[in-house]
Coordinates of C-alpha atoms in Angstrom, one line a residue:
M898 CA 119.2 -64.8 -78.7
D899 CA 119.1 -61.7 -76.5
S900 CA 121.6 -61.2 -73.6
Y901 CA 120.4 -60.9 -70.0
D902 CA 121.0 -57.1 -70.0
E903 CA 118.9 -56.7 -73.1
V904 CA 116.1 -58.9 -71.8
I905 CA 115.6 -56.9 -68.6
S906 CA 116.1 -53.5 -70.3
F907 CA 112.4 -52.8 -69.9
L908 CA 113.1 -52.0 -66.2
G909 CA 115.0 -48.9 -67.1
E910 CA 118.5 -47.9 -66.1
W911 CA 118.2 -45.9 -62.8
G912 CA 114.8 -46.3 -61.2
P913 CA 113.7 -46.5 -57.6
Y914 CA 114.5 -50.2 -57.6
Q915 CA 118.1 -49.8 -58.8
R916 CA 118.7 -46.8 -56.4
S917 CA 117.4 -48.9 -53.4
V918 CA 119.7 -51.8 -54.3
F919 CA 122.7 -49.5 -54.9
L920 CA 122.3 -47.7 -51.5
S921 CA 121.4 -50.8 -49.5
I922 CA 124.4 -52.8 -50.6
S923 CA 126.8 -49.9 -50.4
I924 CA 125.8 -49.1 -46.8
I925 CA 126.6 -52.7 -45.8
I926 CA 130.3 -52.1 -46.9
I927 CA 130.9 -49.3 -44.3
P928 CA 132.2 -51.7 -41.6
N929 CA 134.7 -53.2 -44.0
G930 CA 136.4 -49.8 -44.2
Y931 CA 137.5 -50.0 -40.5
L932 CA 137.7 -53.7 -39.7
A933 CA 141.1 -54.5 -41.0
L934 CA 142.8 -51.1 -40.1
S935 CA 141.2 -50.9 -36.7
M936 CA 144.3 -52.6 -35.3
V937 CA 146.2 -49.3 -36.0
F938 CA 144.5 -48.1 -32.8
L939 CA 143.4 -51.3 -31.0
A940 CA 146.9 -52.7 -31.1
D941 CA 149.0 -49.6 -30.9
T942 CA 151.9 -49.6 -28.4
P943 CA 152.0 -46.6 -26.1
P944 CA 155.2 -45.5 -24.4
H945 CA 156.0 -47.9 -21.5
R946 CA 158.6 -48.7 -18.9
C947 CA 159.3 -51.4 -16.3
Q948 CA 157.3 -51.3 -13.1
L949 CA 159.6 -50.9 -10.1
S950 CA 159.8 -53.8 -7.8
N951 CA 159.2 -51.7 -4.7
S952 CA 156.3 -49.7 -6.0
S953 CA 152.5 -50.2 -6.2
A954 CA 150.9 -51.6 -9.4
D955 CA 149.0 -48.3 -10.0
E956 CA 152.0 -46.1 -10.3
T957 CA 151.9 -43.5 -13.1
F958 CA 154.1 -43.4 -16.1
L959 CA 156.1 -40.2 -15.3
G960 CA 158.0 -39.4 -18.4
N961 CA 160.3 -36.7 -16.9
L962 CA 163.1 -39.3 -16.2
S963 CA 162.9 -38.7 -12.4
L964 CA 162.8 -42.4 -11.5
P965 CA 165.8 -44.7 -10.9
L966 CA 165.5 -46.6 -14.2
P967 CA 168.0 -47.1 -17.1
T968 CA 167.4 -44.9 -20.1
E969 CA 167.9 -45.3 -23.9
E970 CA 167.8 -43.1 -26.9
V971 CA 164.8 -43.3 -29.2
G972 CA 164.3 -40.8 -32.0
G973 CA 167.1 -38.6 -30.7
Q974 CA 165.5 -38.3 -27.2
Q975 CA 166.3 -40.0 -23.9
V976 CA 163.5 -42.1 -22.6
Y977 CA 163.1 -44.8 -20.0
S978 CA 164.3 -48.2 -21.1
R979 CA 161.2 -50.1 -22.2
C980 CA 162.4 -53.6 -21.4
S981 CA 164.9 -53.4 -18.5
R982 CA 165.3 -52.1 -15.0
Y983 CA 168.1 -52.0 -12.4
R984 CA 168.3 -55.1 -10.3
A985 CA 167.1 -54.6 -6.7
G986 CA 169.7 -54.3 -3.9
Q987 CA 172.2 -52.1 -5.8
D988 CA 173.5 -48.7 -4.8
L989 CA 171.6 -46.6 -7.4
G990 CA 173.7 -43.6 -6.5
S991 CA 176.8 -45.1 -8.1
N992 CA 177.8 -44.9 -11.7
G993 CA 174.9 -46.1 -13.8
S994 CA 177.2 -47.9 -16.3
T995 CA 178.3 -50.3 -13.5
L996 CA 174.8 -51.2 -12.4
V997 CA 173.3 -54.6 -13.4
T998 CA 170.0 -54.6 -15.2
E999 CA 167.3 -57.2 -15.5
R1000 CA 164.0 -57.8 -17.4
C1001 CA 160.8 -56.3 -16.3
L1002 CA 159.9 -59.0 -13.8
D1003 CA 156.9 -57.1 -12.2
G1004 CA 155.3 -56.0 -15.5
W1005 CA 155.1 -52.6 -17.2
V1006 CA 153.7 -49.2 -16.7
Y1007 CA 152.1 -47.6 -19.8
S1008 CA 151.6 -43.9 -20.7
T1009 CA 147.9 -43.0 -20.8
D1010 CA 148.5 -39.7 -22.7
R1011 CA 147.0 -41.2 -25.9
Y1012 CA 145.2 -44.4 -24.9
V1013 CA 143.3 -45.6 -21.9
S1014 CA 144.1 -49.1 -23.0
T1015 CA 144.9 -51.2 -26.1
I1016 CA 145.3 -55.0 -26.5
V1017 CA 149.0 -54.3 -26.0
T1018 CA 148.5 -52.9 -22.5
Q1019 CA 145.8 -55.6 -21.8
W1020 CA 148.1 -58.5 -22.4
D1021 CA 151.6 -56.9 -22.2
L1022 CA 152.5 -57.4 -25.8
V1023 CA 155.8 -55.6 -25.5
C1024 CA 159.5 -56.5 -25.4
D1025 CA 159.8 -60.3 -25.8
Q1026 CA 156.1 -60.4 -26.7
K1027 CA 156.1 -57.5 -29.1
W1028 CA 155.8 -59.7 -32.2
K1029 CA 152.3 -60.5 -31.1
G1030 CA 151.1 -57.0 -31.9
P1031 CA 151.7 -57.1 -35.7
F1032 CA 151.0 -60.8 -35.8
T1033 CA 147.4 -60.1 -34.6
T1034 CA 146.9 -58.2 -37.9
S1035 CA 148.4 -61.1 -39.8
V1036 CA 145.9 -63.5 -38.1
F1037 CA 143.1 -61.3 -39.4
F1038 CA 144.4 -61.5 -42.9
L1039 CA 144.8 -65.3 -42.6
G1040 CA 141.1 -65.3 -41.8
V1041 CA 140.6 -63.2 -44.9
L1042 CA 142.6 -65.8 -46.9
F1043 CA 140.4 -68.6 -45.6
G1044 CA 137.2 -66.6 -46.3
S1045 CA 138.3 -65.9 -49.8
A1046 CA 139.0 -69.6 -50.4
I1047 CA 135.5 -70.8 -49.3
S1048 CA 133.1 -67.8 -49.8
G1049 CA 133.2 -67.9 -53.6
Q1050 CA 132.2 -71.5 -53.9
L1051 CA 129.6 -71.1 -51.1
S1052 CA 128.1 -68.1 -52.9
D1053 CA 128.0 -69.8 -56.3
R1054 CA 126.3 -72.8 -54.7
Y1055 CA 123.9 -71.3 -52.1
G1056 CA 123.5 -67.7 -53.3
R1057 CA 125.0 -64.3 -53.0
K1058 CA 122.4 -63.0 -50.5
V1059 CA 122.7 -65.9 -48.1
V1060 CA 126.5 -65.6 -48.0
L1061 CA 126.4 -61.8 -47.6
F1062 CA 124.2 -61.8 -44.5
G1063 CA 125.8 -65.0 -43.1
A1064 CA 129.2 -63.3 -43.3
I1065 CA 127.9 -60.2 -41.6
A1066 CA 126.5 -62.4 -38.8
L1067 CA 129.8 -64.2 -38.4
R1068 CA 131.9 -61.1 -38.1
T1069 CA 129.4 -59.4 -35.7
I1070 CA 129.3 -62.4 -33.3
A1071 CA 133.1 -62.9 -33.4
S1072 CA 133.7 -59.2 -32.7
L1073 CA 131.4 -59.2 -29.7
L1074 CA 133.0 -62.4 -28.4
Q1075 CA 136.4 -60.6 -28.7
L1076 CA 135.2 -58.2 -26.0
A1077 CA 135.1 -61.2 -23.5
S1078 CA 138.5 -62.6 -24.6
Q1079 CA 140.4 -64.0 -21.6
S1080 CA 143.7 -64.1 -23.4
W1081 CA 145.5 -62.8 -26.5
E1082 CA 145.2 -66.3 -28.1
M1083 CA 141.5 -66.2 -27.7
F1084 CA 141.3 -62.7 -29.2
C1085 CA 143.4 -63.9 -32.2
V1086 CA 141.2 -66.9 -32.9
L1087 CA 138.1 -64.8 -32.9
Y1088 CA 139.8 -62.1 -35.0
C1089 CA 140.5 -64.8 -37.7
F1090 CA 136.7 -65.4 -37.9
V1091 CA 136.2 -61.6 -38.2
G1092 CA 138.5 -61.7 -41.2
M1093 CA 136.6 -64.5 -42.8
G1094 CA 133.3 -62.6 -42.4
E1095 CA 134.8 -59.4 -43.6
I1096 CA 136.1 -60.6 -47.0
S1097 CA 133.1 -62.9 -47.6
S1098 CA 130.6 -60.1 -47.1
Y1099 CA 132.7 -57.7 -49.3
I1100 CA 133.0 -60.1 -52.3
A1101 CA 129.3 -61.3 -52.0
A1102 CA 128.1 -57.6 -51.9
F1103 CA 130.3 -56.7 -54.8
V1104 CA 129.1 -59.5 -57.0
L1105 CA 125.5 -59.1 -56.0
G1106 CA 125.4 -55.5 -57.0
I1107 CA 127.2 -56.0 -60.2
E1108 CA 124.8 -58.8 -61.2
I1109 CA 121.6 -56.9 -60.3
L1110 CA 122.4 -53.4 -61.6
S1111 CA 122.3 -52.5 -65.3
K1112 CA 125.5 -52.3 -67.4
S1113 CA 125.5 -48.5 -67.3
E1114 CA 125.5 -48.4 -63.4
R1115 CA 128.1 -51.1 -62.6
V1116 CA 131.1 -48.7 -62.7
A1117 CA 129.3 -46.2 -60.4
F1118 CA 128.3 -49.0 -58.0
S1119 CA 131.9 -50.3 -57.9
T1120 CA 133.5 -46.9 -57.3
L1121 CA 131.0 -44.4 -55.9
G1122 CA 129.1 -47.2 -54.2
I1123 CA 131.2 -50.0 -52.8
C1124 CA 134.6 -48.2 -52.7
M1125 CA 133.3 -44.8 -51.6
F1126 CA 131.3 -46.3 -48.7
Y1127 CA 134.4 -48.3 -47.8
A1128 CA 136.3 -45.0 -47.6
F1129 CA 133.6 -43.6 -45.4
G1130 CA 134.1 -46.4 -43.0
Y1131 CA 137.9 -45.8 -43.1
I1132 CA 137.2 -42.1 -42.3
L1133 CA 135.1 -43.0 -39.3
L1134 CA 137.9 -45.0 -37.8
P1135 CA 140.2 -42.2 -36.7
I1136 CA 137.3 -40.0 -35.7
L1137 CA 135.8 -42.6 -33.4
A1138 CA 139.3 -43.7 -32.1
Y1139 CA 140.1 -40.1 -31.2
Y1140 CA 137.1 -39.8 -28.9
I1141 CA 137.1 -43.4 -27.6
R1142 CA 140.6 -44.3 -26.2
D1143 CA 139.6 -47.7 -24.5
W1144 CA 140.0 -50.6 -26.9
K1145 CA 136.9 -52.5 -25.7
M1146 CA 134.6 -49.5 -25.9
L1147 CA 136.0 -48.7 -29.4
L1148 CA 135.5 -52.2 -30.6
L1149 CA 132.0 -52.3 -29.2
T1150 CA 131.2 -49.0 -30.9
L1151 CA 132.5 -50.3 -34.2
T1152 CA 130.5 -53.5 -33.9
M1153 CA 127.1 -52.3 -32.8
P1154 CA 126.1 -50.7 -36.1
E1155 CA 126.1 -54.2 -37.7
F1156 CA 122.7 -54.9 -36.1
L1157 CA 121.2 -52.0 -38.1
Y1158 CA 121.7 -54.2 -41.2
I1159 CA 119.1 -56.8 -40.2
P1160 CA 116.2 -55.0 -41.9
L1161 CA 118.2 -54.9 -45.2
W1162 CA 117.5 -58.7 -45.6
W1163 CA 114.0 -57.7 -46.9
C1164 CA 115.4 -54.8 -49.0
I1165 CA 118.1 -56.6 -50.9
P1166 CA 117.0 -59.3 -53.4
E1167 CA 118.9 -62.4 -54.5
S1168 CA 120.7 -62.1 -57.9
P1169 CA 118.3 -63.1 -60.7
R1170 CA 121.4 -64.1 -62.8
W1171 CA 122.4 -66.6 -60.2
L1172 CA 118.9 -67.9 -59.8
L1173 CA 118.7 -68.6 -63.5
T1174 CA 122.0 -70.6 -63.4
Q1175 CA 120.3 -72.7 -60.7
G1176 CA 117.2 -73.2 -62.8
R1177 CA 115.1 -71.2 -60.3
K1178 CA 113.3 -69.2 -63.0
E1179 CA 110.1 -68.6 -61.0
E1180 CA 112.1 -66.8 -58.2
A1181 CA 114.0 -64.7 -60.7
E1182 CA 110.7 -63.8 -62.5
A1183 CA 109.2 -62.7 -59.1
I1184 CA 112.2 -60.4 -58.4
L1185 CA 111.7 -58.7 -61.8
K1186 CA 108.0 -58.3 -61.2
Y1187 CA 108.7 -56.6 -58.0
A1188 CA 111.4 -54.4 -59.7
A1189 CA 109.0 -53.4 -62.4
R1190 CA 106.3 -52.6 -59.9
K1191 CA 108.7 -50.4 -57.9
N1192 CA 109.9 -48.6 -61.0
G1193 CA 106.4 -48.0 -62.2
V1194 CA 106.8 -50.0 -65.5
S1195 CA 104.7 -52.8 -66.9
H1196 CA 106.0 -56.3 -66.6
V1197 CA 106.2 -57.8 -70.1
G1198 CA 105.3 -61.3 -68.9
P1199 CA 107.5 -64.4 -68.6
I1200 CA 110.8 -63.3 -70.2
F1201 CA 113.4 -65.9 -69.2
M1202 CA 112.4 -68.5 -71.8
T1203 CA 114.6 -66.6 -74.3
I1204 CA 117.7 -67.6 -72.4
H1205 CA 116.5 -71.1 -71.6
S1206 CA 119.2 -73.0 -73.5
D1207 CA 122.2 -71.1 -72.1
M1208 CA 121.1 -71.3 -68.5
D1209 CA 120.1 -75.0 -68.6
S1210 CA 123.5 -75.9 -70.0
S1211 CA 125.1 -74.2 -66.9
K1212 CA 123.1 -75.9 -64.1
H1213 CA 125.5 -78.6 -63.3
S1214 CA 127.7 -78.2 -60.1
R1215 CA 130.7 -75.9 -60.5
S1216 CA 134.1 -76.2 -58.9
Y1217 CA 137.4 -74.3 -59.0
L1218 CA 138.5 -76.6 -61.8
D1219 CA 136.2 -74.6 -64.1
L1220 CA 138.5 -71.6 -63.7
I1221 CA 141.1 -73.6 -65.8
A1222 CA 138.6 -75.6 -67.9
T1223 CA 139.6 -73.9 -71.2
S1224 CA 142.7 -72.2 -72.4
N1225 CA 141.0 -68.8 -72.5
I1226 CA 139.7 -68.8 -68.9
R1227 CA 142.9 -70.4 -67.7
N1228 CA 145.1 -67.7 -69.1
V1229 CA 142.7 -65.0 -67.7
T1230 CA 142.8 -66.6 -64.3
I1231 CA 146.6 -66.8 -64.2
I1232 CA 147.1 -63.2 -65.2
L1233 CA 144.4 -62.0 -62.7
L1234 CA 146.0 -64.0 -59.9
W1235 CA 149.3 -62.2 -60.5
M1236 CA 147.7 -58.8 -60.8
W1237 CA 145.7 -59.2 -57.6
L1238 CA 148.7 -60.3 -55.7
I1239 CA 150.8 -57.3 -56.8
C1240 CA 148.0 -54.8 -56.3
T1241 CA 147.5 -56.0 -52.8
I1242 CA 151.2 -55.8 -51.9
G1243 CA 151.3 -52.3 -53.3
Y1244 CA 148.2 -51.0 -51.6
Y1245 CA 148.7 -52.5 -48.1
G1246 CA 152.5 -52.3 -48.2
L1247 CA 152.3 -48.5 -48.7
S1248 CA 149.3 -48.1 -46.4
L1249 CA 151.0 -49.9 -43.6
N1250 CA 154.0 -47.6 -44.1
T1251 CA 151.8 -44.6 -43.1
P1252 CA 152.6 -45.0 -39.4
N1253 CA 156.3 -44.4 -40.2
L1254 CA 155.4 -40.8 -41.2
H1255 CA 155.9 -38.1 -38.6
G1256 CA 152.8 -36.5 -37.1
D1257 CA 149.6 -37.4 -35.2
P1258 CA 148.4 -40.9 -36.0
Y1259 CA 144.7 -39.8 -36.0
I1260 CA 145.4 -37.0 -38.5
N1261 CA 147.6 -39.2 -40.7
C1262 CA 144.9 -41.9 -40.8
L1263 CA 142.2 -39.4 -41.6
I1264 CA 144.2 -37.8 -44.4
S1265 CA 145.0 -41.3 -45.8
A1266 CA 141.3 -42.2 -45.8
A1267 CA 140.1 -38.9 -47.2
S1268 CA 142.6 -39.1 -50.1
E1269 CA 141.1 -42.4 -51.1
T1270 CA 137.7 -40.7 -51.7
L1271 CA 139.3 -38.5 -54.4
V1272 CA 140.9 -41.5 -56.0
Y1273 CA 137.5 -43.3 -56.2
V1274 CA 135.9 -40.3 -57.9
M1275 CA 138.8 -40.2 -60.4
V1276 CA 138.4 -44.0 -61.0
W1277 CA 134.7 -43.6 -61.6
R1278 CA 135.3 -40.9 -64.3
L1279 CA 138.1 -43.0 -65.8
M1280 CA 136.1 -46.2 -66.0
R1281 CA 133.2 -44.5 -67.8
I1282 CA 135.3 -43.4 -70.7
S1283 CA 138.4 -45.6 -70.8
P1284 CA 138.9 -49.1 -72.1
R1285 CA 139.4 -51.5 -69.2
R1286 CA 142.9 -52.6 -70.3
M1287 CA 144.2 -49.1 -70.3
A1288 CA 142.4 -48.1 -67.2
T1289 CA 144.1 -51.0 -65.4
A1290 CA 147.5 -50.7 -66.8
G1291 CA 147.7 -46.9 -66.4
P1292 CA 147.5 -46.7 -62.6
L1293 CA 149.8 -49.7 -62.2
L1294 CA 152.5 -48.1 -64.4
F1295 CA 152.0 -44.8 -62.7
S1296 CA 152.4 -46.2 -59.2
G1297 CA 155.5 -48.3 -60.2
T1298 CA 157.1 -45.3 -61.9
M1299 CA 156.6 -43.0 -58.8
L1300 CA 158.2 -45.6 -56.5
L1301 CA 161.1 -46.2 -58.9
L1302 CA 161.8 -42.4 -59.1
I1303 CA 162.5 -42.4 -55.3
H1304 CA 165.9 -44.0 -56.1
W1305 CA 167.1 -40.7 -57.7
V1306 CA 165.8 -38.4 -55.0
P1307 CA 168.4 -37.3 -52.4
S1308 CA 167.6 -38.6 -48.9
T1309 CA 167.6 -35.0 -47.6
L1310 CA 164.5 -34.2 -49.7
Q1311 CA 162.0 -36.0 -47.5
F1312 CA 159.1 -34.0 -48.7
V1313 CA 159.7 -35.1 -52.3
I1314 CA 160.0 -38.7 -51.2
T1315 CA 156.8 -38.6 -49.2
T1316 CA 155.0 -37.0 -52.1
L1317 CA 156.2 -39.8 -54.5
V1318 CA 155.2 -42.4 -51.9
M1319 CA 151.7 -40.9 -51.6
A1320 CA 151.4 -40.7 -55.4
G1321 CA 152.4 -44.3 -55.6
K1322 CA 149.8 -45.3 -53.0
S1323 CA 147.1 -43.4 -55.0
G1324 CA 148.0 -45.3 -58.1
A1325 CA 147.9 -48.6 -56.2
T1326 CA 144.5 -47.6 -54.7
A1327 CA 143.1 -46.9 -58.1
A1328 CA 144.5 -50.2 -59.6
F1329 CA 143.1 -52.2 -56.6
T1330 CA 139.7 -50.7 -57.2
I1331 CA 139.7 -51.2 -61.0
I1332 CA 140.9 -54.8 -60.8
Y1333 CA 137.8 -55.7 -58.8
I1334 CA 135.5 -54.3 -61.5
Y1335 CA 137.6 -55.8 -64.3
S1336 CA 137.6 -59.3 -62.8
L1337 CA 133.8 -59.3 -62.3
E1338 CA 133.4 -58.4 -66.0
L1339 CA 135.8 -61.0 -67.2
Y1340 CA 134.4 -64.0 -65.4
P1341 CA 131.0 -65.5 -66.5
T1342 CA 128.0 -65.7 -64.1
V1343 CA 128.4 -69.5 -63.5
V1344 CA 131.8 -69.0 -61.9
R1345 CA 132.0 -65.3 -61.2
N1346 CA 131.9 -65.3 -57.4
M1347 CA 134.2 -68.3 -57.4
G1348 CA 136.7 -66.6 -59.8
V1349 CA 136.7 -63.3 -57.8
G1350 CA 137.0 -65.4 -54.6
V1351 CA 140.1 -67.3 -55.7
C1352 CA 141.7 -64.0 -56.9
S1353 CA 140.9 -62.4 -53.6
M1354 CA 142.3 -65.5 -51.8
T1355 CA 145.6 -65.1 -53.8
S1356 CA 145.7 -61.4 -53.0
R1357 CA 145.5 -62.2 -49.3
I1358 CA 148.9 -63.8 -49.6
G1359 CA 150.0 -60.3 -50.5
T1360 CA 148.3 -58.9 -47.4
V1361 CA 150.1 -61.4 -45.2
I1362 CA 153.5 -60.5 -46.6
S1363 CA 152.8 -56.7 -47.1
P1364 CA 153.8 -55.8 -43.5
Y1365 CA 157.2 -57.1 -44.3
F1366 CA 157.4 -54.7 -47.2
A1367 CA 156.6 -51.9 -44.8
Y1368 CA 159.3 -53.3 -42.5
M1369 CA 161.7 -53.3 -45.4
V1370 CA 161.0 -49.6 -46.0
A1371 CA 161.9 -48.9 -42.4
Q1372 CA 165.1 -50.9 -42.6
I1373 CA 166.5 -50.5 -46.1
G1374 CA 164.3 -47.7 -47.5
I1375 CA 165.1 -47.3 -51.2
L1376 CA 165.5 -51.0 -52.1
A1377 CA 162.1 -51.8 -50.8
F1378 CA 160.5 -49.1 -53.0
I1379 CA 162.5 -50.4 -56.0
V1380 CA 161.1 -53.9 -55.4
M1381 CA 157.5 -52.7 -55.1
G1382 CA 157.9 -50.3 -58.0
S1383 CA 159.3 -53.0 -60.3
L1384 CA 156.4 -55.4 -59.4
M1385 CA 153.8 -52.7 -60.1
V1386 CA 155.3 -52.0 -63.5
M1387 CA 155.4 -55.7 -64.4
A1388 CA 151.8 -56.1 -63.4
G1389 CA 150.8 -53.1 -65.5
L1390 CA 152.5 -54.5 -68.6
V1391 CA 151.0 -58.0 -68.1
S1392 CA 147.5 -56.5 -67.8
L1393 CA 147.6 -55.4 -71.4
L1394 CA 147.2 -59.1 -72.5
L1395 CA 143.7 -59.3 -70.9
P1396 CA 140.5 -59.2 -73.0
E1397 CA 138.6 -55.9 -73.3
T1398 CA 135.2 -55.7 -71.5
H1399 CA 134.3 -52.1 -71.8
N1400 CA 130.7 -51.7 -73.0
K1401 CA 130.4 -55.5 -73.4
P1402 CA 127.6 -57.6 -71.9
L1403 CA 128.5 -59.7 -68.9
P1404 CA 129.2 -63.3 -70.0
E1405 CA 126.8 -65.9 -68.6
T1406 CA 128.8 -69.0 -69.5
I1407 CA 132.5 -69.8 -70.0
S1408 CA 132.1 -70.0 -73.8
Q1409 CA 130.8 -66.4 -73.9
M1410 CA 134.0 -64.9 -72.3
Q1411 CA 135.9 -62.5 -74.4
P1412 CA 139.1 -64.0 -76.0
M1413 CA 142.6 -62.9 -74.8
Y1414 CA 143.9 -59.9 -76.5
C1415 CA 146.7 -61.8 -78.2
Q1416 CA 144.1 -64.0 -79.8
V1417 CA 141.8 -61.2 -81.1
H1418 CA 143.5 -60.7 -84.4
A1419 CA 143.6 -64.4 -85.2
R1420 CA 140.0 -65.4 -84.6
V1421 CA 137.9 -62.5 -83.3
G1422 CA 134.7 -63.8 -81.8
S1423 CA 135.5 -67.4 -82.8
P1424 CA 136.8 -69.3 -79.8
T1425 CA 138.7 -72.5 -80.2
H1426 CA 136.9 -75.9 -80.0
S1427 CA 138.1 -76.4 -76.4
D1428 CA 136.7 -72.9 -75.4
R1429 CA 133.2 -73.8 -76.4
R1430 CA 132.7 -75.8 -73.3
D1431 CA 130.3 -74.4 -70.7

């Protein structure tokens, strides 16, 4: 019996139909590149000081230390105290060390040198409330966690296309409502829904493209398509933020392009693979007829009867229990969950450490985003020629080694340390990209979106705790890099146990999955009795 890829080979590899799908789905990913990291600018904390009790609310910041306020040392410089002022009624001409201070009872005055406003200045998220700034990002990732938990099952049940555009609508509506937020709490609740829509659209788009495009174009779609357009969105963020310094106008500018995606509903088809698993052969056949017509080839007539038996056996309702239904898929799932968790900690832990670098935040963000485009090109070349196991293990081991080497670099050689950190981040970026592709190829069609969804859900635990790794870097430096480096090396070694999927057809049912590497020599191509279940 022919595989799905062989059955539809008459369409060709790279015709107008495939190019249209490739570009349409890739463009949808652009907002994902700036949604999560937009808090770098939306929630940045500008220099601030207490508002004086006997002054008007519209007083300027005045950073020349000419005001009667206590000072403190920050970064080797004397600045106004950010959270205290002298209590009223005292002789300010006396020795400053004998004066009594108090909290900023009348609010704060913020520097407008860099920002007109941020959510920090909007709701005074400073001093006792400063934990709310980074917690806002954590709330977004909690939404990503929830979205990962439910989007996979929804997509496997109702379709990739429905979930994709539903998620785009969710994040767009939630982002627009954020502009009308009356409180920080309201902003956070809505931001949680933005996170749910962000990850749901990303996973659905990734799976949809992988299932529609031919085997030879999947790697290009995953790297030069999805990931490269993600990087384009990331690059847009510092450029737009540089010219738009008000948080509401910036958020509005980042949200409005979502409406341009409405016409793509008629350009992007549903996954024929998924339609077949639901027994909807007529709809799948209609999509292939349209694809053949667009590519200028002759449709060979009804073609899905050849895979009738496999698809019919997979029509029953699926659940997350199917991810541990057999020993083979259970072992694959356990290893992938571990790898996704570590890749996420490495990528976001090192990315969130970028603000600790000296220099202009707009330039730092732009350099970080641009460097990712180079990594994606390298990953594309690597995935075309290298076995998946080695392509996954290599960047993980490289990233971990670079971070572990920091232990032997003298603290005075900051340039060398920064170079090793950026090299480690590049390895983590490559691994994070490859693990998406590898996971999609490992899981069969009947549970593919669900499998990637639960992996993504687990990885979001890493995103929630990754800011604390960045905090550890600021507090204890070398030890934090040793912990992250050790985890990356362990993940690289464990990845060598996974099955090889390079140049192999995508499995449609659980029984068609490649066996674990440690089982290959024992019974190549002959799964155990328990693994024959669909």
